[in-house]
GROMACS .gro file of C-alpha atoms in nm:
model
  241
    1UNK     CA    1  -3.365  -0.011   1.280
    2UNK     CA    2  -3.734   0.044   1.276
    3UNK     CA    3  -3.842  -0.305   1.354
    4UNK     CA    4  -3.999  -0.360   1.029
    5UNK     CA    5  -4.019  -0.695   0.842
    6UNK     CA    6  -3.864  -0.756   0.582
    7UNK     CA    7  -4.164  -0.739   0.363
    8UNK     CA    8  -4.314  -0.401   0.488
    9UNK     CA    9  -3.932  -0.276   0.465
   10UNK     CA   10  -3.934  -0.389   0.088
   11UNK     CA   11  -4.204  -0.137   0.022
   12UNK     CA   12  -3.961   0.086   0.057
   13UNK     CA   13  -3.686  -0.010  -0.164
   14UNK     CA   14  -3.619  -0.029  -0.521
   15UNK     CA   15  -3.325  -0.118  -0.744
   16UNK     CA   16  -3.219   0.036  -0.999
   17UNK     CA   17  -2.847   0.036  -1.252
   18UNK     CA   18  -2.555   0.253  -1.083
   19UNK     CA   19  -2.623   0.557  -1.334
   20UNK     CA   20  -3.006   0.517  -1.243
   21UNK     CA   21  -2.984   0.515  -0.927
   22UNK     CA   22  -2.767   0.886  -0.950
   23UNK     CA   23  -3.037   1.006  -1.183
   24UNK     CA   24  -3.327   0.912  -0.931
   25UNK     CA   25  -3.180   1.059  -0.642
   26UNK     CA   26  -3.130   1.382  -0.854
   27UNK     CA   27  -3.508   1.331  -0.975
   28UNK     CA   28  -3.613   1.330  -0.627
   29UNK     CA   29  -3.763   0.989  -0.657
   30UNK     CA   30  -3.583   0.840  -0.389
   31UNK     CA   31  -3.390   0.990  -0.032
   32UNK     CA   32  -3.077   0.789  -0.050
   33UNK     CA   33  -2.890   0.550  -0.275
   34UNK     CA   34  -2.626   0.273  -0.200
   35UNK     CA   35  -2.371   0.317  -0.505
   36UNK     CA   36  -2.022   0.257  -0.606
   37UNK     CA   37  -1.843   0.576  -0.603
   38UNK     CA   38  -1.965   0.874  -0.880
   39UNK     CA   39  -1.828   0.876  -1.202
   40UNK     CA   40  -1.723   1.223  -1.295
   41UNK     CA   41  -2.021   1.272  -1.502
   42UNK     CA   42  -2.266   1.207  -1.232
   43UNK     CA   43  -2.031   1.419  -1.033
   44UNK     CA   44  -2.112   1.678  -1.296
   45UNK     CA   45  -2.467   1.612  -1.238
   46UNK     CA   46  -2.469   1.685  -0.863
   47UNK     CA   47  -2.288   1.994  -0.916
   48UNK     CA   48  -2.483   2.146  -1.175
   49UNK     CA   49  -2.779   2.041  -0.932
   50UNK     CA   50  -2.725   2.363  -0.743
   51UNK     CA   51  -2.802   2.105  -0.405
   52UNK     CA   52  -2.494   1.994  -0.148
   53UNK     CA   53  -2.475   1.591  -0.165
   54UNK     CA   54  -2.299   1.367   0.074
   55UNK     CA   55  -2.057   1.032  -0.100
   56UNK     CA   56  -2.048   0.853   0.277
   57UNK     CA   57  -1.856   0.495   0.260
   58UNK     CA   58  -2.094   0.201   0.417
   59UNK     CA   59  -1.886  -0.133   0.338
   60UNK     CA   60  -1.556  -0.222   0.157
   61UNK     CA   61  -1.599  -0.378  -0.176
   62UNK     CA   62  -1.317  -0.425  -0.446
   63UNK     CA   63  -1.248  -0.449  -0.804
   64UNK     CA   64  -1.191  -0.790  -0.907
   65UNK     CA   65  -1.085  -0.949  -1.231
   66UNK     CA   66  -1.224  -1.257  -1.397
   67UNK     CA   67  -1.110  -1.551  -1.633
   68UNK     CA   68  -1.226  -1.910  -1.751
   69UNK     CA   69  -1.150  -2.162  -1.531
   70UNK     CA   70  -0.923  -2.326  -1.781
   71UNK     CA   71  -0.686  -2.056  -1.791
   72UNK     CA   72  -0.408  -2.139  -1.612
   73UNK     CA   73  -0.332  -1.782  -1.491
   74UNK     CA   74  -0.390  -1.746  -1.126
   75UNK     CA   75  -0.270  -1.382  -1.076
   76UNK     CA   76  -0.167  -1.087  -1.222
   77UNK     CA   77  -0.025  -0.754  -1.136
   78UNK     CA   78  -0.174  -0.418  -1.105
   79UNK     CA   79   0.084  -0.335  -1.377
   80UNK     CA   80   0.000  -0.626  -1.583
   81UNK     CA   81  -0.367  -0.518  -1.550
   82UNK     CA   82  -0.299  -0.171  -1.682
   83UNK     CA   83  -0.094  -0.277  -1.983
   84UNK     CA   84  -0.401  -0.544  -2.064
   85UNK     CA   85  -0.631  -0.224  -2.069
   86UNK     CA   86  -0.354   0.028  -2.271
   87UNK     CA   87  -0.346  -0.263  -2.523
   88UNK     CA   88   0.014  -0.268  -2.414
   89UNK     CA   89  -0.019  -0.690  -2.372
   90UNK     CA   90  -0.231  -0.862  -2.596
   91UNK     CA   91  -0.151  -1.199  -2.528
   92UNK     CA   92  -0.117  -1.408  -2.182
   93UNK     CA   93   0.210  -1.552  -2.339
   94UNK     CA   94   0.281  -1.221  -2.187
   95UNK     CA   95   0.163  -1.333  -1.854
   96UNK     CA   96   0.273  -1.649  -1.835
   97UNK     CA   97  -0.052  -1.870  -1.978
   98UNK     CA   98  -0.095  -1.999  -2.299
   99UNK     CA   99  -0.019  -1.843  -2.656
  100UNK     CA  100  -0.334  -1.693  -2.697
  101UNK     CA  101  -0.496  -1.365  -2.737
  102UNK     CA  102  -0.667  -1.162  -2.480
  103UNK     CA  103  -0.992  -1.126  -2.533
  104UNK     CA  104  -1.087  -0.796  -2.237
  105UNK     CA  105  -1.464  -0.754  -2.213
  106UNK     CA  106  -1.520  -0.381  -2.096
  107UNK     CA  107  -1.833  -0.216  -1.933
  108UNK     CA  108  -1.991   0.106  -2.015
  109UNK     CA  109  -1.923   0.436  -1.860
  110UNK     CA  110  -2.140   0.514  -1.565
  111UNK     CA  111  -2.130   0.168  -1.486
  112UNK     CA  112  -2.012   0.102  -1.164
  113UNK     CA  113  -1.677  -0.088  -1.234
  114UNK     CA  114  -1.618   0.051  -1.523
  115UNK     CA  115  -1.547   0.384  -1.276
  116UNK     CA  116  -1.397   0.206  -1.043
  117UNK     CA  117  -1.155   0.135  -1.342
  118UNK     CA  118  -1.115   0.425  -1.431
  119UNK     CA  119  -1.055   0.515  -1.059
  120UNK     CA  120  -0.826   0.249  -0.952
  121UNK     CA  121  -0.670   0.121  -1.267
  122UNK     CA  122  -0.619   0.300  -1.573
  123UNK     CA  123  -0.756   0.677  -1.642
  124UNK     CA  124  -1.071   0.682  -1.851
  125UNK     CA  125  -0.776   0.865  -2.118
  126UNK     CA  126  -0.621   0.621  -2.101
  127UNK     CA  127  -0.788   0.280  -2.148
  128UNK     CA  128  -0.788   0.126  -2.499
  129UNK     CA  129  -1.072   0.144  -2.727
  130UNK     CA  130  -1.290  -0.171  -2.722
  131UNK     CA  131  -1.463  -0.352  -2.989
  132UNK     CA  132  -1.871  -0.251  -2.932
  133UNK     CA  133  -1.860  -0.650  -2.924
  134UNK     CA  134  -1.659  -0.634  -2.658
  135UNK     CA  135  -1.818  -0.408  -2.403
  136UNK     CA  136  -2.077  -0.565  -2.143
  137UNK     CA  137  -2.390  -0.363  -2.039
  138UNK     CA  138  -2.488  -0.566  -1.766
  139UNK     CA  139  -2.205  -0.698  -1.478
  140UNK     CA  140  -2.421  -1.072  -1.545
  141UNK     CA  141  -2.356  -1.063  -1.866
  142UNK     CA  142  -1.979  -1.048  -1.884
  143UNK     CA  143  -1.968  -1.264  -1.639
  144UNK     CA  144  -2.131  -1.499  -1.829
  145UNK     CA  145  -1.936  -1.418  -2.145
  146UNK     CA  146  -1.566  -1.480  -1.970
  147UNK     CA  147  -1.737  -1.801  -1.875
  148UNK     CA  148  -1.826  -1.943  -2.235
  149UNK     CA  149  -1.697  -2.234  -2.322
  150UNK     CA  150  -1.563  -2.102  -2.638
  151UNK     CA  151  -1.369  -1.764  -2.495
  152UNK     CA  152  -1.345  -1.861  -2.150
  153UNK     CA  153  -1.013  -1.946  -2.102
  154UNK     CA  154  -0.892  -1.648  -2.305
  155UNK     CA  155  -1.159  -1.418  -2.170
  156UNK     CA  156  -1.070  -1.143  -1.905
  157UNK     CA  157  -1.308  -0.929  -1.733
  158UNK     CA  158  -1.398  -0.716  -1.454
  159UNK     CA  159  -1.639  -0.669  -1.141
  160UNK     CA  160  -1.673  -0.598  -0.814
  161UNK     CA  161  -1.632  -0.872  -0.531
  162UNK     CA  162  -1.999  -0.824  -0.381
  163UNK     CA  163  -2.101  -0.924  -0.710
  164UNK     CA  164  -1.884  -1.165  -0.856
  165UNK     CA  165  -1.854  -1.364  -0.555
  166UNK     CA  166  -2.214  -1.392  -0.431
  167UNK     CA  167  -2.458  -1.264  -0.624
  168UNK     CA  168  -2.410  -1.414  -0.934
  169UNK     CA  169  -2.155  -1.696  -1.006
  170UNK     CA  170  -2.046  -1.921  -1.236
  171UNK     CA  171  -1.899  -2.256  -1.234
  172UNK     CA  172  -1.681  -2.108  -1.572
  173UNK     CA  173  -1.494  -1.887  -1.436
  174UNK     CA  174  -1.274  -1.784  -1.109
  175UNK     CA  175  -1.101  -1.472  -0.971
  176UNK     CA  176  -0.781  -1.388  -1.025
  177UNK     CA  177  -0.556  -1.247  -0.770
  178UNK     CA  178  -0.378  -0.921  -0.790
  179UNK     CA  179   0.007  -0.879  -0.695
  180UNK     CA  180  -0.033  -1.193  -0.566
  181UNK     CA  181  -0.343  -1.180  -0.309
  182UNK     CA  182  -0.647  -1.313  -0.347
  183UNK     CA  183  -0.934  -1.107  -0.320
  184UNK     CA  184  -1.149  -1.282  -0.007
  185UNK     CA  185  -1.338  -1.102   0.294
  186UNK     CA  186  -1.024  -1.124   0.483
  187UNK     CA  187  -0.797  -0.927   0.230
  188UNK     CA  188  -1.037  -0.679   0.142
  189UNK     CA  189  -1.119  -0.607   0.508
  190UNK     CA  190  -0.758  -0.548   0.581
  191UNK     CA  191  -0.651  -0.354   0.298
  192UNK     CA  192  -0.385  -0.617   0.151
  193UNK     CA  193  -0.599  -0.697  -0.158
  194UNK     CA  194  -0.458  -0.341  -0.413
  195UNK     CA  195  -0.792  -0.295  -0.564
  196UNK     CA  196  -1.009  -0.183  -0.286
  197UNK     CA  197  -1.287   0.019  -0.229
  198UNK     CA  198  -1.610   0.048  -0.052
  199UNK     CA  199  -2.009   0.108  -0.153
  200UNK     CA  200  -2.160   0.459  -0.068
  201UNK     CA  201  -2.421   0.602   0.068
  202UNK     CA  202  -2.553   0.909  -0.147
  203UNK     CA  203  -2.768   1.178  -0.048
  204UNK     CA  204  -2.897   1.509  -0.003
  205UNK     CA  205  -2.717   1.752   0.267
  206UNK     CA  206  -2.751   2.127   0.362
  207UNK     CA  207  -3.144   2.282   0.380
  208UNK     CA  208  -3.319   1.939   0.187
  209UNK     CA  209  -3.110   1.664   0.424
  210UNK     CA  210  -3.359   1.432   0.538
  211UNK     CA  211  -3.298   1.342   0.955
  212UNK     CA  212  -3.415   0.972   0.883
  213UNK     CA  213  -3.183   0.926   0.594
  214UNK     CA  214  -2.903   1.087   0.832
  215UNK     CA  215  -3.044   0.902   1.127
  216UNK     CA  216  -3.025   0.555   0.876
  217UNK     CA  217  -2.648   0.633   0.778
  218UNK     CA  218  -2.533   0.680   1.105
  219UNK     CA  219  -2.700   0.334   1.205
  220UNK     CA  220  -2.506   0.131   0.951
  221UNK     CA  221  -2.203   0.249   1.049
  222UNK     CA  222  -2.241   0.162   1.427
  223UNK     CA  223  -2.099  -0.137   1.511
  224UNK     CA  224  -2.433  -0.296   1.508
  225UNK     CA  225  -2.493  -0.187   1.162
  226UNK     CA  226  -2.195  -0.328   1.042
  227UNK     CA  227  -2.271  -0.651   1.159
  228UNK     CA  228  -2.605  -0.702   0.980
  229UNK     CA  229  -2.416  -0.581   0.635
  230UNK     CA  230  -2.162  -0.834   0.773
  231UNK     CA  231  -2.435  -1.121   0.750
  232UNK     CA  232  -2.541  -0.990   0.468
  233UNK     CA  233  -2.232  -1.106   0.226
  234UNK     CA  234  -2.048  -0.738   0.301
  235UNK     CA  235  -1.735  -0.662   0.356
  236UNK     CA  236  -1.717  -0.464   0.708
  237UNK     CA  237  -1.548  -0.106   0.734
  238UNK     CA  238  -1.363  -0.238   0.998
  239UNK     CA  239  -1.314  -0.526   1.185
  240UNK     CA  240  -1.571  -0.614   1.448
  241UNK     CA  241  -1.507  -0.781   1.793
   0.00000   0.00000   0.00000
């Protein structure tokens, strides 16, 4: 957009975990974050702010589900999932795999999926209890505990598809499809994979909106825009000519 290379544009940029990245834009420390959606504590936060904040949608992402690569489950259903996560099913005898218990790695609130679970899946009131064991605090990290040789082909876990599919990958463990579709560019795009959702753009609106951060948002979502987060590994908000 500004014809900047990608080094002088890095001077610009810093990353940060999903609940940091909330907390810095409420610090002032930064004029716009790319986010999965608010929990409803951060919510909270940019309420009690006193300042007007704007949750724009900037690609399609979705909540995906992990297991070892020797489990012989390929898919299960949105209903499945949510009895996994009531403690409802506790063993993917259930699900037709092996007689074995289920072994579901959580993450910690404020982390991005684990709102999106709470979001798409089953109610924060809802979900079961898991061992401290048993909860992730980084999205690397359970993936690389569903894909221990040990747990793996018991293990189930979650993540988002940017993530789990590009960024950091593992030879242990696969995606699982949901109701029967897999989650790829092409379902997510359309809307056919169940667990969709998109990244956000976050920032200040009313008397403190910044015109380059508005000026930057309305960029990405040009058609031009979307093709650059397109080469990037995105998903698209729409399909492109």
């Amino acid at each position: 957009l500004l014809g900047y290379t990608p080094e002088q544009a890095q001077e610009f940029v810093s990353h940060a975990t999903t609940h940091y990245a909330y907390e810095n834009l409420l610090a002032g420390d930064c004029d716009v974050i790319f986010v999965t959606p608010p929990s409803e504590e951060e919510q909270q936060m940019m309420s009690d702010s006193g300042e007007e904040f704007a949750v724009v949608p900037v690609v399609k992402d979705a909540f995906v589900f992990l297991t070892g690569v020797d489990n012989p489950v390929e898919s299960l259903t949105t209903e499945q999932l949510k009895d996994i996560y009531t403690g409802n099913i506790t063993n993917w005898n259930e699900v037709g795999g092996p007689d074995a218990a289920i072994t579901a790695y959580q993450r910690p609130d404020n982390s991005g999926s684990q709102t999106l679970m709470y979001k798409l899946l089953v109610p924060q009131s809802e979900i079961m209890e898991a061992p401290h064991e048993l909860v992730i605090a980084d999205m690397g990290g359970l993936i690389d505990a569903v894909s221990d040789y040990a747990a793996g082909p018991s293990a189930l876990g979650y993540s988002v598809y940017y993530y789990a599919s590009g960024m950091y990958t593992s030879e242990g463990s696969r995606l699982l499809a949901v109701d029967g579709v897999e989650p790829t560019d092409e379902s997510i795009a359309s809307g056919e994979y169940p667990l969709t959702d998109a990244y956000y753009a976050v920032f200040r609106t009313g008397d403190a909106e910044d015109p380059a951060v508005r000026e930057l948002i309305d960029w990405i979502l040009t058609d031009e825009g979307q093709r650059l987060m397109q080469s990037a590994g995105y998903v698209p908000l729409r399909i492109l000519e």
